PDB file of N, CA and C in Angstrom:
ATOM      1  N   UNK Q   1     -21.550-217.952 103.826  1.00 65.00           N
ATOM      2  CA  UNK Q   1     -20.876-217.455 102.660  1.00 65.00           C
ATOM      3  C   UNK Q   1     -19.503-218.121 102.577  1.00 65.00           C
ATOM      4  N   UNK Q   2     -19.409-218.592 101.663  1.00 78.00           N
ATOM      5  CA  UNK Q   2     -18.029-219.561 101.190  1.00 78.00           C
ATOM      6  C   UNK Q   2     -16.886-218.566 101.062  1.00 78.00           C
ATOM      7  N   UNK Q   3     -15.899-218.937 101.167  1.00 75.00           N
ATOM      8  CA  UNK Q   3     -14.572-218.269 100.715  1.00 75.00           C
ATOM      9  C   UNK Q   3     -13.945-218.487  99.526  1.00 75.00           C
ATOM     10  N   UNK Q   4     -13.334-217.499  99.554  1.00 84.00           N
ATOM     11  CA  UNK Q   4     -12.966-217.753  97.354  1.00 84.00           C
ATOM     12  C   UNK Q   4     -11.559-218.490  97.936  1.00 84.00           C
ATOM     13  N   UNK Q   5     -11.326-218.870  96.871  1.00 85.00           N
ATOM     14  CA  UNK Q   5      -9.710-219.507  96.943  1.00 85.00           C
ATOM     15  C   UNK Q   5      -8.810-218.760  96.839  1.00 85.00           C
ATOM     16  N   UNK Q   6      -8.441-217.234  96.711  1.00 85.00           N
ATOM     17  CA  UNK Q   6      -7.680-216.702  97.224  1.00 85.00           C
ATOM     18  C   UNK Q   6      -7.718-216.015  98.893  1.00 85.00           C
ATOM     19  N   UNK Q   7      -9.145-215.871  99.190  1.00 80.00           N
ATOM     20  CA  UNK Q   7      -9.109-215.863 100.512  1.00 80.00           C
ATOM     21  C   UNK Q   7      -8.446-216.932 101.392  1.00 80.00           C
ATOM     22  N   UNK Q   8      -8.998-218.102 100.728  1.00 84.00           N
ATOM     23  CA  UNK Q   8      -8.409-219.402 101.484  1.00 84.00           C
ATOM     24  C   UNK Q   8      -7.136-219.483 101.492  1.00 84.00           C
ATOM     25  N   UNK Q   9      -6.362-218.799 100.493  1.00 86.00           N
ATOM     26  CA  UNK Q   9      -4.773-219.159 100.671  1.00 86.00           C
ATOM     27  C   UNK Q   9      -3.973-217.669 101.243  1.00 86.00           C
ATOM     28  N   UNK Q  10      -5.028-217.279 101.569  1.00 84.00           N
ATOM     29  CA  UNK Q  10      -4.548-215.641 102.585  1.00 84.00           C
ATOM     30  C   UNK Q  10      -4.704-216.481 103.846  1.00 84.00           C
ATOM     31  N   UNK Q  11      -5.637-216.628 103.827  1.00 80.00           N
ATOM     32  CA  UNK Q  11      -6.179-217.420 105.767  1.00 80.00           C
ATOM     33  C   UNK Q  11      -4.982-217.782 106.305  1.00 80.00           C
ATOM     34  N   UNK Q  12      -4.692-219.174 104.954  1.00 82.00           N
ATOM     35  CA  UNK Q  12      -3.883-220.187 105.570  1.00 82.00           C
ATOM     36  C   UNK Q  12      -1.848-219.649 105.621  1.00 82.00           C
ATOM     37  N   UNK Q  13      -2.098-218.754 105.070  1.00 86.00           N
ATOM     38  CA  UNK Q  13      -0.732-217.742 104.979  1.00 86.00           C
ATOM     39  C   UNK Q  13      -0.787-217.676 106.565  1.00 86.00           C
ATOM     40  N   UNK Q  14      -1.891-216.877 106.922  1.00 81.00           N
ATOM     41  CA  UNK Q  14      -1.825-216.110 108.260  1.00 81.00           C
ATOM     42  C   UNK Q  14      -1.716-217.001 109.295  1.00 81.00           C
ATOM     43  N   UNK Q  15      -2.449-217.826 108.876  1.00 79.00           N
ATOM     44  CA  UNK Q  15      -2.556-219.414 110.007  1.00 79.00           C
ATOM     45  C   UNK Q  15      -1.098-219.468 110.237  1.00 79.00           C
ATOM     46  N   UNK Q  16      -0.242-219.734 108.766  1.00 80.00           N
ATOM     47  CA  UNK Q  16       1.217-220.325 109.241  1.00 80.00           C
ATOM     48  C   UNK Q  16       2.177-219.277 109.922  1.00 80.00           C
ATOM     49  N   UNK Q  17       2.120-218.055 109.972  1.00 80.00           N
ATOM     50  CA  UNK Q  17       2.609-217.205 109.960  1.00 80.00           C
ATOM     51  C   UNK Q  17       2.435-217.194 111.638  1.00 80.00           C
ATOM     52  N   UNK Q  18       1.388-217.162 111.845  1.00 77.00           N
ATOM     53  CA  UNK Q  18       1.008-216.862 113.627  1.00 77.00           C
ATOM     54  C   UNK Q  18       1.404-217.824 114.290  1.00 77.00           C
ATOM     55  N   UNK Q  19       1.712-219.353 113.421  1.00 77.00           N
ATOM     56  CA  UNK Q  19       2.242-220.288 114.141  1.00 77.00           C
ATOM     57  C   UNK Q  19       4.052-219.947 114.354  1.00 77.00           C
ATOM     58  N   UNK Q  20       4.671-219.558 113.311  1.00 82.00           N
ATOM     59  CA  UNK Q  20       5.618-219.391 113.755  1.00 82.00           C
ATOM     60  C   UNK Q  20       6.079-218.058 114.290  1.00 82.00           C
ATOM     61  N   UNK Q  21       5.396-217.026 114.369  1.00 82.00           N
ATOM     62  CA  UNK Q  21       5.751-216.297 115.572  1.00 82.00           C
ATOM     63  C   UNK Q  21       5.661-216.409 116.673  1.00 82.00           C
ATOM     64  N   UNK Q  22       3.989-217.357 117.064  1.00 78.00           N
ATOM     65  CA  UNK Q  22       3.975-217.551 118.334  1.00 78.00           C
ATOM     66  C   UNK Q  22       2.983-218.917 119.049  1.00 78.00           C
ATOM     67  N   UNK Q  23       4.060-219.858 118.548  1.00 76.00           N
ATOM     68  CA  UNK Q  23       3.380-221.121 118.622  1.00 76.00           C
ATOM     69  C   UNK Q  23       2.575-221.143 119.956  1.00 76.00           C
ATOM     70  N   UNK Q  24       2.698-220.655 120.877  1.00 74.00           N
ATOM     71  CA  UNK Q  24       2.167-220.815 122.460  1.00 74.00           C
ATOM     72  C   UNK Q  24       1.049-220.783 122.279  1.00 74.00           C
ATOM     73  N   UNK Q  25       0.774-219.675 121.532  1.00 70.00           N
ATOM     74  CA  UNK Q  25      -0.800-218.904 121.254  1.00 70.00           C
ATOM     75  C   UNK Q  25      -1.409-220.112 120.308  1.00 70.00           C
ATOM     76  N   UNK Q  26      -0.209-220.386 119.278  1.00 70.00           N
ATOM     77  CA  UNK Q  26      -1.295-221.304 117.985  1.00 70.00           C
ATOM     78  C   UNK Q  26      -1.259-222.386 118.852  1.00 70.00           C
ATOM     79  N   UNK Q  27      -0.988-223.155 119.930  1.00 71.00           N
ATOM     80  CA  UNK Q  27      -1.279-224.617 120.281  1.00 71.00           C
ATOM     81  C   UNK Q  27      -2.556-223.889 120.912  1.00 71.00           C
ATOM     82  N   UNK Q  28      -2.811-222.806 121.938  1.00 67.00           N
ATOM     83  CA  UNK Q  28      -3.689-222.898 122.620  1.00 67.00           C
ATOM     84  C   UNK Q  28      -4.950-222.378 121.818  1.00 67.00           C
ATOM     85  N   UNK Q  29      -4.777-221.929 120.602  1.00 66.00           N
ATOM     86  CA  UNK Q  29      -6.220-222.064 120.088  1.00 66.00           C
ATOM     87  C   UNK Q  29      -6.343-223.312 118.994  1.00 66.00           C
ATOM     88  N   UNK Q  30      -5.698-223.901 118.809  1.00 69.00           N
ATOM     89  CA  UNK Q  30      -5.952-225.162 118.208  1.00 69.00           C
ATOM     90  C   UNK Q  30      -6.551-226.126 119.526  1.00 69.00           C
ATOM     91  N   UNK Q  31      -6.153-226.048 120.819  1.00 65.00           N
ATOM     92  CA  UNK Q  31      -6.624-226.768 121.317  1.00 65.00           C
ATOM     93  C   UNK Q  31      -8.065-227.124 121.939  1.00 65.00           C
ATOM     94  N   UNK Q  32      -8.544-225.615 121.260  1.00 58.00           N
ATOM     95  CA  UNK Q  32     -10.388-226.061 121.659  1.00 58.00           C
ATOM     96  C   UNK Q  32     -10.515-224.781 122.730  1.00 58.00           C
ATOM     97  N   UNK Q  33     -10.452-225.765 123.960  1.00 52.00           N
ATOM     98  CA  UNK Q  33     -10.663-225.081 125.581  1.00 52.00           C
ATOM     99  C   UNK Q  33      -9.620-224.239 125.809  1.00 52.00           C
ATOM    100  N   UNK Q  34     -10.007-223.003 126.417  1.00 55.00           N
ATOM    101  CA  UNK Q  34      -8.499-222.583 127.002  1.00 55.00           C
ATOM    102  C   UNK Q  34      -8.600-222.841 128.040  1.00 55.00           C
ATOM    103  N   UNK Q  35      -7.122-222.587 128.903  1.00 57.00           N
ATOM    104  CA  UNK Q  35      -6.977-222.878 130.059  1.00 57.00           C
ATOM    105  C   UNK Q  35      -7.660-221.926 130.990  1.00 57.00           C
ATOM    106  N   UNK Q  36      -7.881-220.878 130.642  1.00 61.00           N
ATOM    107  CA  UNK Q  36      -9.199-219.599 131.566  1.00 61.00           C
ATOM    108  C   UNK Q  36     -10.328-220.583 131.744  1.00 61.00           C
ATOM    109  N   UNK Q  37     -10.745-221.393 131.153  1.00 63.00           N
ATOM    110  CA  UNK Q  37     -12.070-221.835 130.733  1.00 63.00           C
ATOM    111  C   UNK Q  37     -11.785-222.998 131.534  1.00 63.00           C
ATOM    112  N   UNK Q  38     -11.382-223.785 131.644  1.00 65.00           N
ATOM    113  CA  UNK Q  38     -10.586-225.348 132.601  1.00 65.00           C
ATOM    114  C   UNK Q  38     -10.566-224.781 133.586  1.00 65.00           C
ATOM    115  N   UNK Q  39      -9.882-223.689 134.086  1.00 80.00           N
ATOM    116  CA  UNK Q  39      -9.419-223.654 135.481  1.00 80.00           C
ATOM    117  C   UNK Q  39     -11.153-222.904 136.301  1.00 80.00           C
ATOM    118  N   UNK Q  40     -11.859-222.303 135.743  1.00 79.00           N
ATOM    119  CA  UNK Q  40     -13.105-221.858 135.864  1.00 79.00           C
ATOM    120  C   UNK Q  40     -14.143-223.079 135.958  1.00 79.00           C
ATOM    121  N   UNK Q  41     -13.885-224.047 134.704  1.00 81.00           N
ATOM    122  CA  UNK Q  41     -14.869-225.078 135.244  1.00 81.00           C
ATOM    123  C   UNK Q  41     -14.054-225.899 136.351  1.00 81.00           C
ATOM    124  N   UNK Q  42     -13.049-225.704 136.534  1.00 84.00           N
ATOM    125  CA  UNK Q  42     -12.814-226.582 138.340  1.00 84.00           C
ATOM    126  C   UNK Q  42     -12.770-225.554 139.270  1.00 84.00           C
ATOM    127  N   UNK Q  43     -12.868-224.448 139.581  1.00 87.00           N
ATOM    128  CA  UNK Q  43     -13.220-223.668 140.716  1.00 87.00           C
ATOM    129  C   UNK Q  43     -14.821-224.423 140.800  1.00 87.00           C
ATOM    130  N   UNK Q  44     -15.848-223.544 139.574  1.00 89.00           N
ATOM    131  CA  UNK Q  44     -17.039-224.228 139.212  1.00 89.00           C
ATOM    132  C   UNK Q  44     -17.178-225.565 139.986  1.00 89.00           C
ATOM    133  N   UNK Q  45     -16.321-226.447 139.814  1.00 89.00           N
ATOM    134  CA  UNK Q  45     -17.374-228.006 140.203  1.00 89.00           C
ATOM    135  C   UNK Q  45     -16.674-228.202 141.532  1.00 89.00           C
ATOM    136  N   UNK Q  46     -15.487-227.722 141.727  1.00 91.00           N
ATOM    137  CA  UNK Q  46     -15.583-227.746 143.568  1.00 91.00           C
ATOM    138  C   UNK Q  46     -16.670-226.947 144.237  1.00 91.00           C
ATOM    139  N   UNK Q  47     -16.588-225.680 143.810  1.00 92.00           N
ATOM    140  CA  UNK Q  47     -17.971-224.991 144.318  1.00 92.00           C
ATOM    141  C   UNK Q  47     -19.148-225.782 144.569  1.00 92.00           C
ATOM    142  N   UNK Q  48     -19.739-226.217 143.522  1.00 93.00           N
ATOM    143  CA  UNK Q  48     -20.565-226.829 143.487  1.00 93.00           C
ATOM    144  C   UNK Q  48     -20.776-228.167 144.388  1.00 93.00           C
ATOM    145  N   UNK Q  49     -19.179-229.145 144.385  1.00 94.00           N
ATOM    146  CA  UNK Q  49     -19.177-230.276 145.296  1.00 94.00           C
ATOM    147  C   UNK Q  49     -19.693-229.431 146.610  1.00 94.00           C
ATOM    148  N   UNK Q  50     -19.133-228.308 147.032  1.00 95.00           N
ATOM    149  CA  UNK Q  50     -19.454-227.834 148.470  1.00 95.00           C
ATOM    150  C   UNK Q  50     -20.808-227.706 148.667  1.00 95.00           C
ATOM    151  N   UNK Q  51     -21.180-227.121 147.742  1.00 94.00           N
ATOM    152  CA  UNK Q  51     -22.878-226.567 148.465  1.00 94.00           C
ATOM    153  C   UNK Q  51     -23.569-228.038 148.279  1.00 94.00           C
ATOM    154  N   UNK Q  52     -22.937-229.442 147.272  1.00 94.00           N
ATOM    155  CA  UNK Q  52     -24.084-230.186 147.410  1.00 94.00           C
ATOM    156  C   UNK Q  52     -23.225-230.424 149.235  1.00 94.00           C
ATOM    157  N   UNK Q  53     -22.357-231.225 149.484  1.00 95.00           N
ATOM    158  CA  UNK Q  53     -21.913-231.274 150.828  1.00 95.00           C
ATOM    159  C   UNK Q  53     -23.308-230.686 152.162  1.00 95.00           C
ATOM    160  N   UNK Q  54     -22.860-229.395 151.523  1.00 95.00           N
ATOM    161  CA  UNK Q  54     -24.005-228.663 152.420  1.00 95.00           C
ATOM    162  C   UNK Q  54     -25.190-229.383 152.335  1.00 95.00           C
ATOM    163  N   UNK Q  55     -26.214-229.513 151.499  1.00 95.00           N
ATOM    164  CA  UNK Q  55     -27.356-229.506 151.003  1.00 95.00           C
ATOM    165  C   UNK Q  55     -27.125-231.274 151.912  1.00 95.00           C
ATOM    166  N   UNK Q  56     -26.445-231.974 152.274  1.00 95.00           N
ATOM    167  CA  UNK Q  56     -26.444-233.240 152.729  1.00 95.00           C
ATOM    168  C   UNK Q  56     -26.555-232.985 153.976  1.00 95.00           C
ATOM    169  N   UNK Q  57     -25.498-232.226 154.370  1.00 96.00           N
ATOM    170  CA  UNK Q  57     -25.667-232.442 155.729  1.00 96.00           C
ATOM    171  C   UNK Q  57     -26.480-231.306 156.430  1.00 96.00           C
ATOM    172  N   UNK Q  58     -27.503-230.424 155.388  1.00 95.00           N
ATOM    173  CA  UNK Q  58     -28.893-230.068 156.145  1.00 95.00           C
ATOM    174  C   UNK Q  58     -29.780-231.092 155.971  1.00 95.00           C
ATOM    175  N   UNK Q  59     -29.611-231.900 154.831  1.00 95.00           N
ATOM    176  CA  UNK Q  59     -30.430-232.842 154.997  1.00 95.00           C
ATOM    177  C   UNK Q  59     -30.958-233.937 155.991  1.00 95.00           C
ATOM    178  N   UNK Q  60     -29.308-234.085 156.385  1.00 95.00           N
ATOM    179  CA  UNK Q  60     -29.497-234.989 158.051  1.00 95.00           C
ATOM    180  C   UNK Q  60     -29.688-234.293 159.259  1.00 95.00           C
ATOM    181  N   UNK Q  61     -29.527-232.888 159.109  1.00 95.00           N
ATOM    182  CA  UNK Q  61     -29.750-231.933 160.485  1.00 95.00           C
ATOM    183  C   UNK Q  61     -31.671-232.072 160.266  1.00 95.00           C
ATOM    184  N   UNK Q  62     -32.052-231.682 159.715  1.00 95.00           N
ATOM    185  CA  UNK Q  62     -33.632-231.333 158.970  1.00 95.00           C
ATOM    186  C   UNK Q  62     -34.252-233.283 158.689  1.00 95.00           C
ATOM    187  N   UNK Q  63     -33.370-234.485 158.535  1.00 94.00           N
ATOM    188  CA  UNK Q  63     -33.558-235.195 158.327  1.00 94.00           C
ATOM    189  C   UNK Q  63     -35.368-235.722 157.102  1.00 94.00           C
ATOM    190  N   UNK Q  64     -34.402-234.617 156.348  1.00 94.00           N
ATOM    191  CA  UNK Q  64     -35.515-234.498 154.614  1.00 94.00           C
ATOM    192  C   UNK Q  64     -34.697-235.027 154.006  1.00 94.00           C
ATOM    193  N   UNK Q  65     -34.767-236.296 153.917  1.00 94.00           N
ATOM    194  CA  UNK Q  65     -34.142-236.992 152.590  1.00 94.00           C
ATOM    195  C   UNK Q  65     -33.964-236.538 151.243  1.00 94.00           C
ATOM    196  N   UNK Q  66     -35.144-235.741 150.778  1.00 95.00           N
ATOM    197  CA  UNK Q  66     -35.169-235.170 149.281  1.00 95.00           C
ATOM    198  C   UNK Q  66     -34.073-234.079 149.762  1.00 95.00           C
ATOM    199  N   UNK Q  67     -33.954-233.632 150.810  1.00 95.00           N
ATOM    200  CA  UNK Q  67     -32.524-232.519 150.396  1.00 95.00           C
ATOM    201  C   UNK Q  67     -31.378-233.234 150.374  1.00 95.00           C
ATOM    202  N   UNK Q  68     -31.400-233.973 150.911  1.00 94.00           N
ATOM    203  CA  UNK Q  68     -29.932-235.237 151.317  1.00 94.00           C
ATOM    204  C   UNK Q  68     -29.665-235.702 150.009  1.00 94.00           C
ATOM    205  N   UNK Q  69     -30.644-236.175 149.668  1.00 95.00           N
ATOM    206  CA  UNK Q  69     -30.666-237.243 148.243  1.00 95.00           C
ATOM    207  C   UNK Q  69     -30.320-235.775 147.052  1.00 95.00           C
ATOM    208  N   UNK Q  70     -31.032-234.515 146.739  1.00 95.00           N
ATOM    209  CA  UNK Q  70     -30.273-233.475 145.997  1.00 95.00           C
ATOM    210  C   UNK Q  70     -29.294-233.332 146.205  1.00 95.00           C
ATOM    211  N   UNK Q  71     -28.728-233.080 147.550  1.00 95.00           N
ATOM    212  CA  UNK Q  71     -27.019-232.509 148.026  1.00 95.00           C
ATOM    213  C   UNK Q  71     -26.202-233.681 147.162  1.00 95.00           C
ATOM    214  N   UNK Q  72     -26.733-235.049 147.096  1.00 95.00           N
ATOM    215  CA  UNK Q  72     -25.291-236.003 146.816  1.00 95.00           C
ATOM    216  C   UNK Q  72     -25.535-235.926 145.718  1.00 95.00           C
ATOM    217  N   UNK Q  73     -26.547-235.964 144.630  1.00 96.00           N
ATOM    218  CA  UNK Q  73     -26.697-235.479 143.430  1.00 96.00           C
ATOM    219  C   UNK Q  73     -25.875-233.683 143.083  1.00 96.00           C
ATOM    220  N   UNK Q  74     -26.005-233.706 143.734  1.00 95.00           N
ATOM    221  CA  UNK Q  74     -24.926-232.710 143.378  1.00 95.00           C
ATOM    222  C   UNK Q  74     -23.950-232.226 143.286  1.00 95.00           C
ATOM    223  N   UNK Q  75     -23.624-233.215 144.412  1.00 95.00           N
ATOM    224  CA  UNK Q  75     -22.047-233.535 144.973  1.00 95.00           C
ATOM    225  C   UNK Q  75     -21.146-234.177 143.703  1.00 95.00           C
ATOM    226  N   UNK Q  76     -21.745-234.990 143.238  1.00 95.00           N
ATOM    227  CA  UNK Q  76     -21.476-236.357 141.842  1.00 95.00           C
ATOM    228  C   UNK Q  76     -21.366-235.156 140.506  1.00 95.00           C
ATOM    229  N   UNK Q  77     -22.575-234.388 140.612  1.00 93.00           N
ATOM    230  CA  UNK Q  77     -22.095-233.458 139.594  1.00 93.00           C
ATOM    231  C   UNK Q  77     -21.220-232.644 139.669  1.00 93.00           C
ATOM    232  N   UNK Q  78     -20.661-231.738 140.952  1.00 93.00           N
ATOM    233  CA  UNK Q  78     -19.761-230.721 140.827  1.00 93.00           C
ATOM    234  C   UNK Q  78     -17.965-231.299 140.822  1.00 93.00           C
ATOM    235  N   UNK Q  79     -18.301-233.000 141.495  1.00 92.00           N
ATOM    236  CA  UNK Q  79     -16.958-233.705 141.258  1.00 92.00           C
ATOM    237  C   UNK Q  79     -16.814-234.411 139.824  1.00 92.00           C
ATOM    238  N   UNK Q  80     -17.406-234.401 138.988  1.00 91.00           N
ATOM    239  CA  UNK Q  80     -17.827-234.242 137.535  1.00 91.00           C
ATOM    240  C   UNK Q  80     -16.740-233.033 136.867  1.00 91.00           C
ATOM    241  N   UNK Q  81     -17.860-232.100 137.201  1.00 88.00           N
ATOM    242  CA  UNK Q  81     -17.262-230.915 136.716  1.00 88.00           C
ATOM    243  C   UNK Q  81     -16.103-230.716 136.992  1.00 88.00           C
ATOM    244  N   UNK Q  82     -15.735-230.552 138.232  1.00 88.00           N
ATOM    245  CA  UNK Q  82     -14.337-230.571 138.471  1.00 88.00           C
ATOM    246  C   UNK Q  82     -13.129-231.375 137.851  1.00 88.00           C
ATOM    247  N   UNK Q  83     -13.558-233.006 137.817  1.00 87.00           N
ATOM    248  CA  UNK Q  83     -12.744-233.565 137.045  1.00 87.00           C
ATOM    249  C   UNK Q  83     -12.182-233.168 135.705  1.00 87.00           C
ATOM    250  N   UNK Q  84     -13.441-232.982 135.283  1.00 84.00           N
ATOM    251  CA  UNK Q  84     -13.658-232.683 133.543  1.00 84.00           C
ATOM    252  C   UNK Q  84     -12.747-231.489 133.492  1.00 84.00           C
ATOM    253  N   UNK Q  85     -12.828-230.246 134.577  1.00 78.00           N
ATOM    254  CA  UNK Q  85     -12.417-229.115 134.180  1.00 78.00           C
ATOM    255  C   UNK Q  85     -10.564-229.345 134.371  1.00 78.00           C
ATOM    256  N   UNK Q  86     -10.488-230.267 135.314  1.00 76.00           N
ATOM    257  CA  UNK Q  86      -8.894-230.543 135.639  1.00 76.00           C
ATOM    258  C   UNK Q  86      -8.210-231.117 134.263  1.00 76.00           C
ATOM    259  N   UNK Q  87      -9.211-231.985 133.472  1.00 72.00           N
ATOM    260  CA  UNK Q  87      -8.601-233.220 132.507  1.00 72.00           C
ATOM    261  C   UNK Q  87      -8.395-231.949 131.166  1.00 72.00           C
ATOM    262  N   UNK Q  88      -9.437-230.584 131.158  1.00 65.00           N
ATOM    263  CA  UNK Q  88      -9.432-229.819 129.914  1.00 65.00           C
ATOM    264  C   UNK Q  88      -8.307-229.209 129.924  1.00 65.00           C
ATOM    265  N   UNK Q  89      -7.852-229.111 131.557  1.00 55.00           N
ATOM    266  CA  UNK Q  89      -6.758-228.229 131.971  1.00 55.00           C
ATOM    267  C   UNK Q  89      -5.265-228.540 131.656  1.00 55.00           C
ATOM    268  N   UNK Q  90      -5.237-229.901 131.386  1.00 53.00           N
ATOM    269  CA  UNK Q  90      -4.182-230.731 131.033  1.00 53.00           C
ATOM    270  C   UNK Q  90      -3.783-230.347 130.176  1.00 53.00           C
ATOM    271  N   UNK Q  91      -2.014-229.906 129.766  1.00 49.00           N
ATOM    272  CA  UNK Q  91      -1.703-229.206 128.665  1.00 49.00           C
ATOM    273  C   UNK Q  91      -0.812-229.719 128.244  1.00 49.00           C
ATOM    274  N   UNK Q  92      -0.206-230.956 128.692  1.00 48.00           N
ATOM    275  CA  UNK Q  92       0.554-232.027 128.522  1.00 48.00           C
ATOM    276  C   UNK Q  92       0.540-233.031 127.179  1.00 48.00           C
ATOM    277  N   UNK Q  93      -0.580-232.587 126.364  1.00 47.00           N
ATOM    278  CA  UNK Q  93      -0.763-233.236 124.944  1.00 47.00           C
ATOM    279  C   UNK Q  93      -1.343-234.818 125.026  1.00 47.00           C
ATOM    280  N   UNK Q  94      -1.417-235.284 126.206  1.00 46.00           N
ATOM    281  CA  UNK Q  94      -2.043-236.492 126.721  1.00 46.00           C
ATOM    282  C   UNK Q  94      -3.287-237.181 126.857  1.00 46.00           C
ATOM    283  N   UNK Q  95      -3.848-237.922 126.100  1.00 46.00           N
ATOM    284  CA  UNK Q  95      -5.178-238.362 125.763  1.00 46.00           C
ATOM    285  C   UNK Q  95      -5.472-239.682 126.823  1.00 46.00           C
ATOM    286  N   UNK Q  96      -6.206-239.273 127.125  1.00 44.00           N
ATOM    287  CA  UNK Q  96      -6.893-240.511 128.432  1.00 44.00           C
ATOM    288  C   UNK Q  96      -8.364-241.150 127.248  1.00 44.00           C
TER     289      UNK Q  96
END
């Protein structure tokens, strides 16, 4: 359902309005991700680096390659995640 054009120029009232009471808030929802959400996906992908870690080195205790070969596959993903969640975390206005 579309918005009438006086809704639209209520919105955008409120839009400006919340920016200048409390810009902190309007950068951090203009910016997409919040920082709850960043700092969660890097707990998330260290977690994850650990258990693949694990999953490797049962692999060489048990010497089952398919667990060895999952653990580092997983390892690659949770240092992934982690990265990703550090770079969302960035609040510095800085584009890589």
């Amino acid at each position: 359902m579309a918005l009438s054009d006086e809704e639209r120029r209520r919105l955008e009232k409120l839009e400006e309005e919340l920016a200048a009471s409390d810009p902190d808030l309007d950068r951090e929802l203009q910016g997409g991700l919040s920082r709850y959400r960043a700092s969660a996906r890097t707990i998330y992908g260290l977690l994850t680096t650990f258990v693949g870690f694990a999953l490797v080195i049962a692999g060489i205790i048990t010497q089952l390659a398919v667990i060895g070969v999952a653990g580092f596959l997983l390892m690659v993903a949770g240092v992934n995640w982690f990265l990703r969640g550090l770079h969302m975390g960035d609040t510095t206005g800085h584009q890589t």
